């Protein structure tokens, strides 16, 4: 079972992902891709840790996310928070296809958090456009492999996959 | 009855909010949080006033939105347009929790307009990131208290709350 | 039949629009509004051409989209990719009302791709804000005339129009 949770900044993605991860479990593995490089990032991480509370075992995987997934399969549901930071950490070395292959092999559930980055005006600089492009392709590839895709908006969950009554349209 | 209407810039949020406000009423109170500080903002306000037409009584509340809500309870449905400008006007003094408490006490309906700000790439400067964070938390807090949450996209209404058939998923 | 497909950058809009265009047809007309002015844009165009494959006849219409629609009516379904570039190419000369009138007169189906541009923080410069405003109004006008409106998120289709069970709300 692969679940992707997307949404804008401060849309309630992580809280929704935590809820989905613990649907049928009392504890879970939290796979953190963030690196606490500065005070702002440290504060964001502390905020998330405080909300999660107990019942979570944390594994840090800023770069080798595939290995962390393989190593934790069998330990119950995993929450990966988040794909955006993983892609940023890996730069152009990110092996998105390899990650999707590993995801498909997992026996225990994996819930992954990502971001909506493409909804604003076109960024001025080419590096930002390139990251936005690769990020969008990553989101599409993981969503294609996922059993469920959700978007958080104002903290409210919107289910995108499985879709509702689209069959007569598509 | 608390209704939150979100959406991107020029997505048709205000028109949707006006329609929702007048569902069961012929007149309503318009609580404006905008301040006409420059020509561009004056033009935006004039555009909205022209579209609303008659049947609206306008109250200005760029800062003390809670007091405006208390003062107008009993006068029929209210439309607050918009929370984003209220938060910007109040700066770090904004009492979001206090606003939510007042909203929950209202007997007449309140429809509130807000914005989706978190869907683009991460802003370069820390002030914009901080505003985006506080704005997202505000949206989540008001949506949590709301009976209905809508998102306007290309002028089309998408209902987020009450959610559709999610019960077997969440 | 008019179909509008919106979504953020790299959200899978074009692939969804191609699928919708070919629902009941084996070939279609691709009306391209892009101009290959630099290497980056050339690469984006080549990427789209490669994905579309055979079965498409391409017509270029960076400015006079209405004429291209009139000229191709009777040749089967048309895919316009995309309205955002058309608006940018035309600048303030863009005749949105005229385009909508022409769309309503078409006998063969037209699928149009556009973008969600209004979901980020407010742009710093007035030109970007002005383009974002006009773009949003264009999206609303075309969506109002459309029989179907879809949003792509992470490559997943979300139907906005016809809406689901909103009748008891709106």
PDB file of C-alpha atoms in Angstrom, chain A residues 70-144:
ATOM      1  CA  UNK A  70      14.247  -1.480   2.444  1.00  0.00           C
ATOM      2  CA  UNK A  71      15.729  -1.500   5.966  1.00  0.00           C
ATOM      3  CA  UNK A  72      12.404  -0.699   7.659  1.00  0.00           C
ATOM      4  CA  UNK A  73      10.128  -3.036   5.690  1.00  0.00           C
ATOM      5  CA  UNK A  74       8.676  -5.397   8.270  1.00  0.00           C
ATOM      6  CA  UNK A  75       8.572  -2.789  11.033  1.00  0.00           C
ATOM      7  CA  UNK A  76       5.038  -1.602  10.269  1.00  0.00           C
ATOM      8  CA  UNK A  77       3.815   1.470   8.417  1.00  0.00           C
ATOM      9  CA  UNK A  78       6.318   4.118   7.386  1.00  0.00           C
ATOM     10  CA  UNK A  79       5.795   7.843   6.874  1.00  0.00           C
ATOM     11  CA  UNK A  80       8.261   9.620   4.557  1.00  0.00           C
ATOM     12  CA  UNK A  81       8.297  13.372   5.241  1.00  0.00           C
ATOM     13  CA  UNK A  82       9.024  14.652   2.686  1.00  0.00           C
ATOM     14  CA  UNK A  83       9.872  13.901  -0.943  1.00  0.00           C
ATOM     15  CA  UNK A  84      10.489  17.572  -1.749  1.00  0.00           C
ATOM     16  CA  UNK A  85      13.404  17.820   0.685  1.00  0.00           C
ATOM     17  CA  UNK A  86      14.748  14.467  -0.486  1.00  0.00           C
ATOM     18  CA  UNK A  87      14.786  15.726  -4.084  1.00  0.00           C
ATOM     19  CA  UNK A  88      16.432  18.972  -3.022  1.00  0.00           C
ATOM     20  CA  UNK A  89      19.054  17.096  -0.966  1.00  0.00           C
ATOM     21  CA  UNK A  90      19.903  14.746  -3.837  1.00  0.00           C
ATOM     22  CA  UNK A  91      19.985  17.371  -6.557  1.00  0.00           C
ATOM     23  CA  UNK A  92      20.323  16.004 -10.057  1.00  0.00           C
ATOM     24  CA  UNK A  93      21.537  12.658  -8.623  1.00  0.00           C
ATOM     25  CA  UNK A  94      18.022  11.799  -7.428  1.00  0.00           C
ATOM     26  CA  UNK A  95      17.017   8.389  -8.776  1.00  0.00           C
ATOM     27  CA  UNK A  96      13.267   8.808  -9.009  1.00  0.00           C
ATOM     28  CA  UNK A  97      12.717   5.661 -11.073  1.00  0.00           C
ATOM     29  CA  UNK A  98      14.751   3.635  -8.594  1.00  0.00           C
ATOM     30  CA  UNK A  99      12.717   5.024  -5.701  1.00  0.00           C
ATOM     31  CA  UNK A 100       9.458   4.066  -7.397  1.00  0.00           C
ATOM     32  CA  UNK A 101      10.753   0.530  -7.990  1.00  0.00           C
ATOM     33  CA  UNK A 102      11.621   0.180  -4.301  1.00  0.00           C
ATOM     34  CA  UNK A 103       8.241   1.581  -3.261  1.00  0.00           C
ATOM     35  CA  UNK A 104       6.440  -1.027  -5.348  1.00  0.00           C
ATOM     36  CA  UNK A 105       8.392  -3.813  -3.592  1.00  0.00           C
ATOM     37  CA  UNK A 106       7.421  -2.750  -0.043  1.00  0.00           C
ATOM     38  CA  UNK A 107       5.181  -5.107   1.902  1.00  0.00           C
ATOM     39  CA  UNK A 108       4.394  -2.738   4.786  1.00  0.00           C
ATOM     40  CA  UNK A 109       2.486   0.473   3.990  1.00  0.00           C
ATOM     41  CA  UNK A 110       4.335   3.642   3.008  1.00  0.00           C
ATOM     42  CA  UNK A 111       2.781   7.094   3.233  1.00  0.00           C
ATOM     43  CA  UNK A 112       4.776   9.834   1.489  1.00  0.00           C
ATOM     44  CA  UNK A 113       4.408  13.596   1.876  1.00  0.00           C
ATOM     45  CA  UNK A 114       5.164  15.923  -1.023  1.00  0.00           C
ATOM     46  CA  UNK A 115       4.369  19.517  -1.947  1.00  0.00           C
ATOM     47  CA  UNK A 116       2.439  21.421  -4.574  1.00  0.00           C
ATOM     48  CA  UNK A 117       5.092  23.735  -6.008  1.00  0.00           C
ATOM     49  CA  UNK A 118       3.708  24.483  -9.465  1.00  0.00           C
ATOM     50  CA  UNK A 119       0.710  26.674  -8.666  1.00  0.00           C
ATOM     51  CA  UNK A 120       2.328  30.105  -8.696  1.00  0.00           C
ATOM     52  CA  UNK A 121       3.648  32.295 -11.469  1.00  0.00           C
ATOM     53  CA  UNK A 122       6.663  31.026 -13.416  1.00  0.00           C
ATOM     54  CA  UNK A 123       9.825  31.533 -11.319  1.00  0.00           C
ATOM     55  CA  UNK A 124      12.313  34.101 -12.566  1.00  0.00           C
ATOM     56  CA  UNK A 125      15.402  31.914 -12.377  1.00  0.00           C
ATOM     57  CA  UNK A 126      16.197  28.804 -14.384  1.00  0.00           C
ATOM     58  CA  UNK A 127      17.362  26.732 -11.383  1.00  0.00           C
ATOM     59  CA  UNK A 128      13.981  27.157  -9.681  1.00  0.00           C
ATOM     60  CA  UNK A 129      12.178  26.252 -12.919  1.00  0.00           C
ATOM     61  CA  UNK A 130      14.341  23.145 -13.319  1.00  0.00           C
ATOM     62  CA  UNK A 131      13.668  22.024  -9.739  1.00  0.00           C
ATOM     63  CA  UNK A 132       9.962  22.661 -10.192  1.00  0.00           C
ATOM     64  CA  UNK A 133       9.988  20.526 -13.345  1.00  0.00           C
ATOM     65  CA  UNK A 134      11.817  17.587 -11.790  1.00  0.00           C
ATOM     66  CA  UNK A 135       9.654  17.860  -8.686  1.00  0.00           C
ATOM     67  CA  UNK A 136       6.499  17.706 -10.767  1.00  0.00           C
ATOM     68  CA  UNK A 137       7.719  14.635 -12.647  1.00  0.00           C
ATOM     69  CA  UNK A 138       8.576  12.975  -9.326  1.00  0.00           C
ATOM     70  CA  UNK A 139       5.083  13.702  -8.009  1.00  0.00           C
ATOM     71  CA  UNK A 140       3.506  12.227 -11.136  1.00  0.00           C
ATOM     72  CA  UNK A 141       5.686   9.095 -11.017  1.00  0.00           C
ATOM     73  CA  UNK A 142       4.959   8.388  -7.349  1.00  0.00           C
ATOM     74  CA  UNK A 143       1.241   9.165  -7.772  1.00  0.00           C
ATOM     75  CA  UNK A 144       1.088   6.775 -10.729  1.00  0.00           C
TER      76      UNK A 144
END
